[in-house]
CSV table of C-alpha atoms and ligand atoms in Angstrom, one decimal:
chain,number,residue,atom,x,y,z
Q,29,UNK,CA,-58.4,-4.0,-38.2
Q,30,UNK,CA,-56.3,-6.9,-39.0
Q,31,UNK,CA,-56.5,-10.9,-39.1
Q,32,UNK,CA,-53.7,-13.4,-39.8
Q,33,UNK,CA,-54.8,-16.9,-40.7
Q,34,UNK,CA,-52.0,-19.3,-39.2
Q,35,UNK,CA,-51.5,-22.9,-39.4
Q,36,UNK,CA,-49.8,-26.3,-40.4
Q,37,UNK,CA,-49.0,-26.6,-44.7
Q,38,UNK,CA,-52.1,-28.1,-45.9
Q,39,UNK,CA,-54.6,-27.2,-43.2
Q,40,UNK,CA,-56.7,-24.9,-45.1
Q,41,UNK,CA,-55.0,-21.4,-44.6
Q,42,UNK,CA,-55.4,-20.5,-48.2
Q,43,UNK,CA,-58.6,-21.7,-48.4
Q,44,UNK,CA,-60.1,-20.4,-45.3
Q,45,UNK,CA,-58.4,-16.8,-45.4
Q,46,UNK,CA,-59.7,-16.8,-49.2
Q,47,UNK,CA,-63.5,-17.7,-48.4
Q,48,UNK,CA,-63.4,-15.1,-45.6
Q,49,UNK,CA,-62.3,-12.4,-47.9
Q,50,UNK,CA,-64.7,-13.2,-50.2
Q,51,UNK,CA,-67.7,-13.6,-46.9
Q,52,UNK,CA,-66.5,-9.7,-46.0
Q,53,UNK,CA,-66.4,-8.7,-49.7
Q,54,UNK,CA,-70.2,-9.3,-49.7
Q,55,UNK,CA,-70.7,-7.2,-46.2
Q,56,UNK,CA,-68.8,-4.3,-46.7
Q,57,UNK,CA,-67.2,-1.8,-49.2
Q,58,UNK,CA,-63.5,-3.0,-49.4
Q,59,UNK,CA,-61.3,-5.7,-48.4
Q,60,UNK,CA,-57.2,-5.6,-48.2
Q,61,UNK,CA,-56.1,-9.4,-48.7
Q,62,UNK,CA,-52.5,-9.9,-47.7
Q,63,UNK,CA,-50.3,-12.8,-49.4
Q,64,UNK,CA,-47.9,-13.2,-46.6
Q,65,UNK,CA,-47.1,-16.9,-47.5
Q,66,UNK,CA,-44.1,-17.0,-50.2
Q,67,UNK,CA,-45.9,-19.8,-51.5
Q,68,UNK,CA,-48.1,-17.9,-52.9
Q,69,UNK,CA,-51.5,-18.8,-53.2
Q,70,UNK,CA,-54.1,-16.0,-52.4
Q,71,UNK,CA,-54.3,-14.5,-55.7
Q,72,UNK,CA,-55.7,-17.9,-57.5
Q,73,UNK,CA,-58.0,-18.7,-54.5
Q,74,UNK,CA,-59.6,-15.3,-54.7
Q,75,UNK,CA,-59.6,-15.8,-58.7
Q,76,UNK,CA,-57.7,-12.9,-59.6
Q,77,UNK,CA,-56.7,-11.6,-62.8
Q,78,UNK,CA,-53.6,-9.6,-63.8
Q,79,UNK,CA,-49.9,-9.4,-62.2
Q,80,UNK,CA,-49.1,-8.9,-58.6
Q,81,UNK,CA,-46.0,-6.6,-57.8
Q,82,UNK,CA,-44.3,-9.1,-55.1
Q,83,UNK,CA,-43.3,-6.8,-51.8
Q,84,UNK,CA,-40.6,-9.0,-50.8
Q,85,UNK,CA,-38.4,-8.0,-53.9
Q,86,UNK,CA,-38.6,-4.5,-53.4
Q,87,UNK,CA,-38.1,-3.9,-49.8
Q,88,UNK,CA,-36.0,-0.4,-50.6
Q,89,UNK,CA,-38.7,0.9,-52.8
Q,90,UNK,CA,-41.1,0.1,-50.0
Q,91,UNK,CA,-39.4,1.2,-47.6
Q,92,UNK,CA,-38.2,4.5,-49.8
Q,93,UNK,CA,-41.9,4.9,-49.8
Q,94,UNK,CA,-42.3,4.6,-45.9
Q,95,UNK,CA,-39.9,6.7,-45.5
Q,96,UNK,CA,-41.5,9.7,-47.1
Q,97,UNK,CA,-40.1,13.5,-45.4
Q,98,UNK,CA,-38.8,11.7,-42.0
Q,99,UNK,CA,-35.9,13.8,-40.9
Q,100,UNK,CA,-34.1,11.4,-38.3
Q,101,UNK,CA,-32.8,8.6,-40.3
Q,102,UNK,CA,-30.5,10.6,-42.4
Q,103,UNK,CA,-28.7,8.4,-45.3
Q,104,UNK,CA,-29.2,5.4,-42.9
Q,105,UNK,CA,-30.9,2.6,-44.0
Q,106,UNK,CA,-34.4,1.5,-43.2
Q,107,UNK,CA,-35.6,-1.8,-41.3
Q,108,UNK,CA,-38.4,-4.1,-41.4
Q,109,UNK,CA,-38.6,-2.6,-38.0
Q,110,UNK,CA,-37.9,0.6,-38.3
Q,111,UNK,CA,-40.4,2.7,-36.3
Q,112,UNK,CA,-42.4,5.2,-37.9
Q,113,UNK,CA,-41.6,9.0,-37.2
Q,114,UNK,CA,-43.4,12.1,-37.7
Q,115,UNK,CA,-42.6,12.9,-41.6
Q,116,UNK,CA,-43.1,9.2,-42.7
Q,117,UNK,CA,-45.9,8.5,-45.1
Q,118,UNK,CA,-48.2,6.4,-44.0
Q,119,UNK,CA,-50.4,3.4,-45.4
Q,120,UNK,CA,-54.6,3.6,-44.6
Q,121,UNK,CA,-56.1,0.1,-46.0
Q,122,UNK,CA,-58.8,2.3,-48.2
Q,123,UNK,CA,-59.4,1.6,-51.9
Q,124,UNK,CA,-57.9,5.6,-52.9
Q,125,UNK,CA,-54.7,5.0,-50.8
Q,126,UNK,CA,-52.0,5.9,-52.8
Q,127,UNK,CA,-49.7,2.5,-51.8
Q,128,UNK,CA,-52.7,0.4,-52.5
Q,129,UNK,CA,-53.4,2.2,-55.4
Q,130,UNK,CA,-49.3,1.7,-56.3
Q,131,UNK,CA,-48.6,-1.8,-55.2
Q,132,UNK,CA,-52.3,-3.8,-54.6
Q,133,UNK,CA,-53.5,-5.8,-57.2
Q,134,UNK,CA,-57.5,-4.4,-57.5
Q,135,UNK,CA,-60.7,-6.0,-58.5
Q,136,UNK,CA,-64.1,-5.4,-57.1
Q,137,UNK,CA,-63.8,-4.2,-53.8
Q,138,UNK,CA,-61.0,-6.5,-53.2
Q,139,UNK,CA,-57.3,-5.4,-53.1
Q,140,UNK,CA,-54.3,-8.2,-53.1
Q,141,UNK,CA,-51.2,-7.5,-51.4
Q,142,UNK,CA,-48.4,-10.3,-52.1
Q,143,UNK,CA,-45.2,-10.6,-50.2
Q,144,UNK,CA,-44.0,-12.9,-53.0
Q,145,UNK,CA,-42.7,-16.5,-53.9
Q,146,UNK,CA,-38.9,-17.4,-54.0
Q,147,UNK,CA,-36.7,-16.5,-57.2
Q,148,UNK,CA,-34.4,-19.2,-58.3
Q,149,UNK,CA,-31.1,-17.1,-56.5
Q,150,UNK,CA,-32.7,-16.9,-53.3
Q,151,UNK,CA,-32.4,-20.7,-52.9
Q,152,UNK,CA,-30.0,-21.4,-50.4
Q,153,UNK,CA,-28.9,-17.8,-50.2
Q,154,UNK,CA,-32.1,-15.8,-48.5
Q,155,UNK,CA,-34.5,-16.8,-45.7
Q,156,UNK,CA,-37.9,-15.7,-45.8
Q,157,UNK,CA,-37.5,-13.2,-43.1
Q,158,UNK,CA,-35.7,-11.5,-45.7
Q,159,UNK,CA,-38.9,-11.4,-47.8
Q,160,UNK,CA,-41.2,-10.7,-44.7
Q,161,UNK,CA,-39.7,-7.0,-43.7
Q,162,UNK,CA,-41.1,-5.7,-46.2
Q,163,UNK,CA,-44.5,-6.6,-44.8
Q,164,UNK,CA,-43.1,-5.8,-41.4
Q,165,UNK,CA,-42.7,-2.2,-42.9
Q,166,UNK,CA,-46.3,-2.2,-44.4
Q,167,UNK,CA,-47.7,-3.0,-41.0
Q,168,UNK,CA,-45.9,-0.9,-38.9
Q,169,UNK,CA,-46.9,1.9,-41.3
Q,170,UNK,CA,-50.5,1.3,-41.8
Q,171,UNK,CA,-52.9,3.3,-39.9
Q,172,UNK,CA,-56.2,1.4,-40.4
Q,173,UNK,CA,-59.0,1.7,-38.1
Q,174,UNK,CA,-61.8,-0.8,-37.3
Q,175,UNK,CA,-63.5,0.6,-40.1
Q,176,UNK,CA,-60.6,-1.3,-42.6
Q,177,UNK,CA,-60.2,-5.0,-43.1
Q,178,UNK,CA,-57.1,-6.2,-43.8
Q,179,UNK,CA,-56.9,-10.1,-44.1
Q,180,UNK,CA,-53.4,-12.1,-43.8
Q,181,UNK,CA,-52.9,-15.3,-45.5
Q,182,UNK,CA,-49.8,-16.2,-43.5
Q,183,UNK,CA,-47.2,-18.7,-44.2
Q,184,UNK,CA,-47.0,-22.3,-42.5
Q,185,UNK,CA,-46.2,-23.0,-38.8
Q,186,UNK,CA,-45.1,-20.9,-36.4
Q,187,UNK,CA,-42.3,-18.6,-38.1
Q,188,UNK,CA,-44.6,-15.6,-37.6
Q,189,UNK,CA,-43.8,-15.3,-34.3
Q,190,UNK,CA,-39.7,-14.8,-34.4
Q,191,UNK,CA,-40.4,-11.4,-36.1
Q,192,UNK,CA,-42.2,-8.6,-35.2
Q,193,UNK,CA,-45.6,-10.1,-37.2
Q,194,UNK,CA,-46.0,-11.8,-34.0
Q,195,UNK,CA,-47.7,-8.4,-32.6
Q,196,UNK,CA,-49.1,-6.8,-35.9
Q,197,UNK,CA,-52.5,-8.4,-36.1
Q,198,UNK,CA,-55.6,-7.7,-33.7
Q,199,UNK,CA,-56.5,-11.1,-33.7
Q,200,UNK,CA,-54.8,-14.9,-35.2
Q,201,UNK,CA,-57.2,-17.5,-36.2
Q,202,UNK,CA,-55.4,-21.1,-36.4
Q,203,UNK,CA,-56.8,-23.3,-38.9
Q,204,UNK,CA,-56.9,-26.8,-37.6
Q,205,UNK,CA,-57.4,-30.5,-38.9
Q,206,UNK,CA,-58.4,-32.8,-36.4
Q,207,UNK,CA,-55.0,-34.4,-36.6
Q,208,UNK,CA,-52.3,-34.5,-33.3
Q,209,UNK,CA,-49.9,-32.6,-36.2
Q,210,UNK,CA,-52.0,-30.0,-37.0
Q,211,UNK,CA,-53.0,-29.1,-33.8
Q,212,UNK,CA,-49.7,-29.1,-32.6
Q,213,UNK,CA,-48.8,-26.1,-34.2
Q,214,UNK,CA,-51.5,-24.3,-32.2
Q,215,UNK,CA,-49.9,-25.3,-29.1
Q,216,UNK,CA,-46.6,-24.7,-29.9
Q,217,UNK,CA,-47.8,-20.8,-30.8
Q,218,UNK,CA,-49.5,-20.8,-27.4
Q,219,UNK,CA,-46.4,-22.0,-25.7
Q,220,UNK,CA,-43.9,-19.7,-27.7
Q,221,UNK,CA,-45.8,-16.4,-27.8
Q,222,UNK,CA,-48.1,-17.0,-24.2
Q,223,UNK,CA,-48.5,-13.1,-24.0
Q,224,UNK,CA,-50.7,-13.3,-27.4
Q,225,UNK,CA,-52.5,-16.4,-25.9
Q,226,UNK,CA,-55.6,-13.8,-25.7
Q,227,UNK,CA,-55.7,-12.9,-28.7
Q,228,UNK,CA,-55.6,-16.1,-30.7
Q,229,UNK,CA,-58.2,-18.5,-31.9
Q,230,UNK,CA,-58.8,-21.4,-33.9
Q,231,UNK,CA,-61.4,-22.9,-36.0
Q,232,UNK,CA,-61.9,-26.6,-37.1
Q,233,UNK,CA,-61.4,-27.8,-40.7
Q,234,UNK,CA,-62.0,-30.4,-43.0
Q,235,UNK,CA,-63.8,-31.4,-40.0
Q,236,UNK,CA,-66.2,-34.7,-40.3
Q,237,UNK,CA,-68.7,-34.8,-37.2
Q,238,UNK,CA,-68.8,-33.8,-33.7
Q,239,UNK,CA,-66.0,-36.1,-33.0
Q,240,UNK,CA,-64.0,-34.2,-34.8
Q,241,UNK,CA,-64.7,-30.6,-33.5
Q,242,UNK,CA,-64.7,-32.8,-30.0
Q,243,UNK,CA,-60.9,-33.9,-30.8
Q,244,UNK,CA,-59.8,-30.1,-31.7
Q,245,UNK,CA,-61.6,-28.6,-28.7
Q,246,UNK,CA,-60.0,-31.1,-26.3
Q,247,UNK,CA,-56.0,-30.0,-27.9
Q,248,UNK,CA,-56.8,-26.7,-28.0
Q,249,UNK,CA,-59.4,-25.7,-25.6
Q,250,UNK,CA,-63.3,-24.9,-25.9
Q,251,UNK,CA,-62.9,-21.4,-25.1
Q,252,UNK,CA,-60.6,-21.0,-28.2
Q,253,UNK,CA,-62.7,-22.5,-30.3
Q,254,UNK,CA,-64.7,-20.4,-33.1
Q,255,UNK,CA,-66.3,-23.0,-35.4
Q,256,UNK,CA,-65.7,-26.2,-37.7
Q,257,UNK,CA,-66.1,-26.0,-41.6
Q,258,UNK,CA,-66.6,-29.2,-42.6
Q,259,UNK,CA,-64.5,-31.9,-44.9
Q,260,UNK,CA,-66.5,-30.6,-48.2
Q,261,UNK,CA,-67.7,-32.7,-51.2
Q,262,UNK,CA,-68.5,-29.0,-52.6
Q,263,UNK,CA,-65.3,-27.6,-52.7
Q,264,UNK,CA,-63.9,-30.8,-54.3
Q,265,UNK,CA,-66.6,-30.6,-57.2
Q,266,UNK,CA,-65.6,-26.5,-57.2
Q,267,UNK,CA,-61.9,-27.9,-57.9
Q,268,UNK,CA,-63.4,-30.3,-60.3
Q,269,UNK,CA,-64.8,-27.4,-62.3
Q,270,UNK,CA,-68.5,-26.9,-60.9
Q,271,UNK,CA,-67.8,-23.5,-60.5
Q,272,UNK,CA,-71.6,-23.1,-58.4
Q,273,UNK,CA,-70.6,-25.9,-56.0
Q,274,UNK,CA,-68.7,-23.0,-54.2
Q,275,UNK,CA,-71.6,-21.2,-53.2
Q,276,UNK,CA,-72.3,-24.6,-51.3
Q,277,UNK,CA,-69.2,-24.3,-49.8
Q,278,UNK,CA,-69.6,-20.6,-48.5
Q,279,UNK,CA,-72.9,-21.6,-46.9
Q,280,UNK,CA,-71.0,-24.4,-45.3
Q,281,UNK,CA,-68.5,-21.9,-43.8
Q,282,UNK,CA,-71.1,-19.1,-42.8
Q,283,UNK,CA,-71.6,-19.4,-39.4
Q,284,UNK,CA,-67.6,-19.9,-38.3
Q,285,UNK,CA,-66.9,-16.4,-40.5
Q,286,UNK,CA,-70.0,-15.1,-38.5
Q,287,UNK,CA,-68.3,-16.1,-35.5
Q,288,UNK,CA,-64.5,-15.0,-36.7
Q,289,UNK,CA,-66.0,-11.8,-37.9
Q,290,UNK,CA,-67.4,-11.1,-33.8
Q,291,UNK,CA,-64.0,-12.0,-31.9
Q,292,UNK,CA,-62.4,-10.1,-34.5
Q,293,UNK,CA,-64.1,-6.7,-34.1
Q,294,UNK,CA,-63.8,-7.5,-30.2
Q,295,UNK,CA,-60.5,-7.6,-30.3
Q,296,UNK,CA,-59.7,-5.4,-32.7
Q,297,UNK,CA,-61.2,-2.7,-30.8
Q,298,UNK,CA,-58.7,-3.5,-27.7
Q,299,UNK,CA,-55.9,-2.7,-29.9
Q,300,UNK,CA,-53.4,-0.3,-27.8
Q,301,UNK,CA,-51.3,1.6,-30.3
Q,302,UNK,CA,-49.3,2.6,-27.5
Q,303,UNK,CA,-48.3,-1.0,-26.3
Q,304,UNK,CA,-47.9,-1.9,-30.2
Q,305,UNK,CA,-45.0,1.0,-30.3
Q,306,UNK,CA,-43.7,-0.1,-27.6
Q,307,UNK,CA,-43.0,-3.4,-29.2
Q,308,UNK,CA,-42.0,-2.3,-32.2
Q,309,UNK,CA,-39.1,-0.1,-30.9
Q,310,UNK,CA,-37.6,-3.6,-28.4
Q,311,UNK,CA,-38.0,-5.5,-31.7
Q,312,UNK,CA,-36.4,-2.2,-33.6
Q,313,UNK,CA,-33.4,-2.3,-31.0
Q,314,UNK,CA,-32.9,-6.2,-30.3
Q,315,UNK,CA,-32.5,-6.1,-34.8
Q,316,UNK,CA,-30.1,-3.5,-34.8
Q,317,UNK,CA,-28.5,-4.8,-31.6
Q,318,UNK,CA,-28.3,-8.2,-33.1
Q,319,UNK,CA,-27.4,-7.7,-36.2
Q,320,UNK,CA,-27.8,-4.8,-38.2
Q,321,UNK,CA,-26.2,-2.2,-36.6
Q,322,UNK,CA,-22.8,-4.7,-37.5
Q,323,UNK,CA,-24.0,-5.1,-40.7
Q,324,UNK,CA,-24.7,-2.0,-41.8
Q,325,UNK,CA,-21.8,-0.6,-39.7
Q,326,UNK,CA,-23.5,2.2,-38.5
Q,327,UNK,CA,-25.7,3.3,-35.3
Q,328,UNK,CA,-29.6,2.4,-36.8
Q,329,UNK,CA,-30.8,3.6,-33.3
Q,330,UNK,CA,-28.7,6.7,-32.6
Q,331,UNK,CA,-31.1,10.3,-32.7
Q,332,UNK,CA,-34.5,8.1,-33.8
Q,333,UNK,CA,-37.5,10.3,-33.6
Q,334,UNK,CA,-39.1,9.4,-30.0
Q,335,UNK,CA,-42.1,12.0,-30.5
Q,336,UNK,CA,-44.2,10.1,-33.1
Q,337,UNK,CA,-46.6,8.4,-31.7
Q,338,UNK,CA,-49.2,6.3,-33.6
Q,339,UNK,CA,-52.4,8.3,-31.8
Q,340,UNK,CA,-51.5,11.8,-33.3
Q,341,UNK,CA,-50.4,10.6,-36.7
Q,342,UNK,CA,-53.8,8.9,-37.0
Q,343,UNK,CA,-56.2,11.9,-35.5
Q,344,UNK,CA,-53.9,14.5,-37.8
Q,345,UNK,CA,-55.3,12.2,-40.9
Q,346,UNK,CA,-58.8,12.8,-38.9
Q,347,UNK,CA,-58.7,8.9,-38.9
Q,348,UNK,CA,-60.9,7.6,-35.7
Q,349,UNK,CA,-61.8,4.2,-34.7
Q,350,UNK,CA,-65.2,3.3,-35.9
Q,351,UNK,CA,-67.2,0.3,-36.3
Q,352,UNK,CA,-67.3,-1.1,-40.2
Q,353,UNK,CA,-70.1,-0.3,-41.7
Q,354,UNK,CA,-72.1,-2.9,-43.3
Q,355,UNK,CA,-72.8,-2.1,-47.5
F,19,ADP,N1,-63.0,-27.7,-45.8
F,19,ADP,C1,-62.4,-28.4,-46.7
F,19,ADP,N2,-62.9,-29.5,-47.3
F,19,ADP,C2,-62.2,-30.2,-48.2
F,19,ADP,N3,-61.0,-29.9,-48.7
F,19,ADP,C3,-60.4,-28.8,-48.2
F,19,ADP,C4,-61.0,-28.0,-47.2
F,19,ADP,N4,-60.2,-27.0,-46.9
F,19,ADP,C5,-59.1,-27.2,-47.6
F,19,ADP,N5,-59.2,-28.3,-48.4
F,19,ADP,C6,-58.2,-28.8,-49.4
F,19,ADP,O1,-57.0,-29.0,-48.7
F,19,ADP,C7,-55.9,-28.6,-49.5
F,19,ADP,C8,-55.0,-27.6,-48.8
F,19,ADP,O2,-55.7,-26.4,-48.6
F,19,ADP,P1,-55.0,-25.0,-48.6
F,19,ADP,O3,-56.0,-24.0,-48.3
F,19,ADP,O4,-54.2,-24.8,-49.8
F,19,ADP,O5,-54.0,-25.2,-47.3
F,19,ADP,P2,-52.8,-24.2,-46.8
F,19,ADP,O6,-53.0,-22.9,-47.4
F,19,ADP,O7,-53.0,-24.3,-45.3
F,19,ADP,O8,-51.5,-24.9,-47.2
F,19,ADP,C9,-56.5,-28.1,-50.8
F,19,ADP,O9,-56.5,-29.1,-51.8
F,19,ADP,C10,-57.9,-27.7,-50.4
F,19,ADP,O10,-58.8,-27.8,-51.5
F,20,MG,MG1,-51.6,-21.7,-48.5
């Protein structure tokens, strides 16, 4: 199952998505943390050691990867939304999966996925939807159950939800200050993207009193809201170098993650594969429609395997949805 922390720069995204990482570490045997902000962060919140391959610079290697025995594509390229087919190789969100084992940075029961941070030429020349189809590709070829946890530490605002990202997670979780800005965001999601409106939540932070969680609930709506973590003198010592002042912090965010953790499995275990396909292939056509198929000057769409389907590649890896299991 799958969570995307969303948000305003500066709201606590990092922060958040890195403390619940660390909360499920704790609970359960293994965690996949996604870097899907290209100002990348994760890694340092989550105190990792050693190098992280970044995704977003090696979209054909990935994509070579996805592609695996698939007969229908031919020499034609692959897209971020490139549906799978049968024949592609597929990605499962455990710790012996050979593209985690390939690409994840590992340590403890944690495994780090990063999309990847601009290079110097990029500037002016690439957008970060360029960087993001690699992850597109990971997603759409990742066959975890509600036995995996894969947590998304997205990038600022509401870009998410031009690409097909917008329908890749079972559940987004805005993190809000009590600030007209930062809930704005929320509510320009909500008004962009009204058919995930059930599926999205938020939680209060850097929150100081009930007046605060009062101010978010009253922008965004009671029934969307999962929890406040409050503004926190601990995490400021943490930064200053008390490294045990974060174990105050976790206690201070307990009982949101205890709350996230519940809509999450709800949610996740609504998640229709079949509906997801069928978004994928309108987001597959409207790319190629739009603009690759001219830029690639070929058909992308033509003779595409319409068999696969995301039920029989998952019961032929005898992979059934089941509820985590606690460690
Ligand atoms: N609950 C909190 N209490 C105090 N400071 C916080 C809290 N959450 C985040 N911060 C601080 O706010 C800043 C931005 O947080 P960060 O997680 O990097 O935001 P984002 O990833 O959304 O850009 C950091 O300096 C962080 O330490
Ligand atoms: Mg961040």
């Amino acid at each position: 199952m799958r969570i995307a922390f969303l948000g305003k720069g500066g709201a606590g995204k990092t922060t958040t998505s890195s403390g619940f990482i660390q909360y499920l570490a704790k609970r359960f045997p293994f965690v996949v943390a996604v870097d899907a902000d290209l100002n990348a962060h994760l890694k340092g919140a989550l105190n990792l050691q050693g190098e992280t391959k970044q995704l977003g610079l090696h979209f054909d290697e990935v994509t070579d990867y996805l592609q695996g025995e698939r007969k229908d594509i031919g020499a034609r390229p692959m897209i971020g939304t490139t549906p799978p087919a049968v024949g592609s190789n597929f990605i499962t969100a455990k710790a012996n999966d050979a593209f985690i084992e390939k690409y994840a940075l590992k340590e403890g029961n944690i495994a780090l996925l990063t999309v990847g941070t601009y290079q110097q030429e990029d500037v002016g020349g690439s957008c970060y939807h360029e960087k993001l189809k690699s992850l597109a590709g990971i997603f759409h070829h990742m066959l975890d159950t509600s036995e995996d946890l894969v947590v998304a530490d997205t990038t600022a605002g509401t870009d998410n939800v031009a690409t097909s990202l917008s329908f890749a997670y079972d559940i987004n979780v805005f993190v809000l200050e009590p600030t007209e800005k930062s809930t704005q965001v929320f509510l320009d999601f909500e008004e962009i993207a009204p058919q995930f409106a059930d599926r999205t939540f938020v939680v209060g932070n850097k929150v100081d009193g009930e007046e605060d969680a009062e101010y978010i609930k009253s922008r965004a709506g009671a029934d969307k809201y999962l929890g406040s973590i409050p503004f926190s003198r601990n995490l400021k010592r943490f930064e200053q170098g008390e490294d045990e002042a974060i174990l105050e912090f976790q206690k201070e965010q307990e009982a949101t993650f205890d709350n996230i953790l519940a809509m999450w499995t709800e949610k996740a275990a609504q998640r229709d594969w079949t509906t997801y396909l069928e978004r994928l292939r309108k987001a597959f056509a409207w790319d190629c429609e739009r603009w690759y198929n001219d830029y690639y000057k070929t058909d992308l769409i033509k003779d595409m395997d319409q068999t696969f389907t995301y039920e029989k590649a998952l019961s032929e890896k005898g992979l059934a949805a089941k509820s985590p299991a606690l460690v």
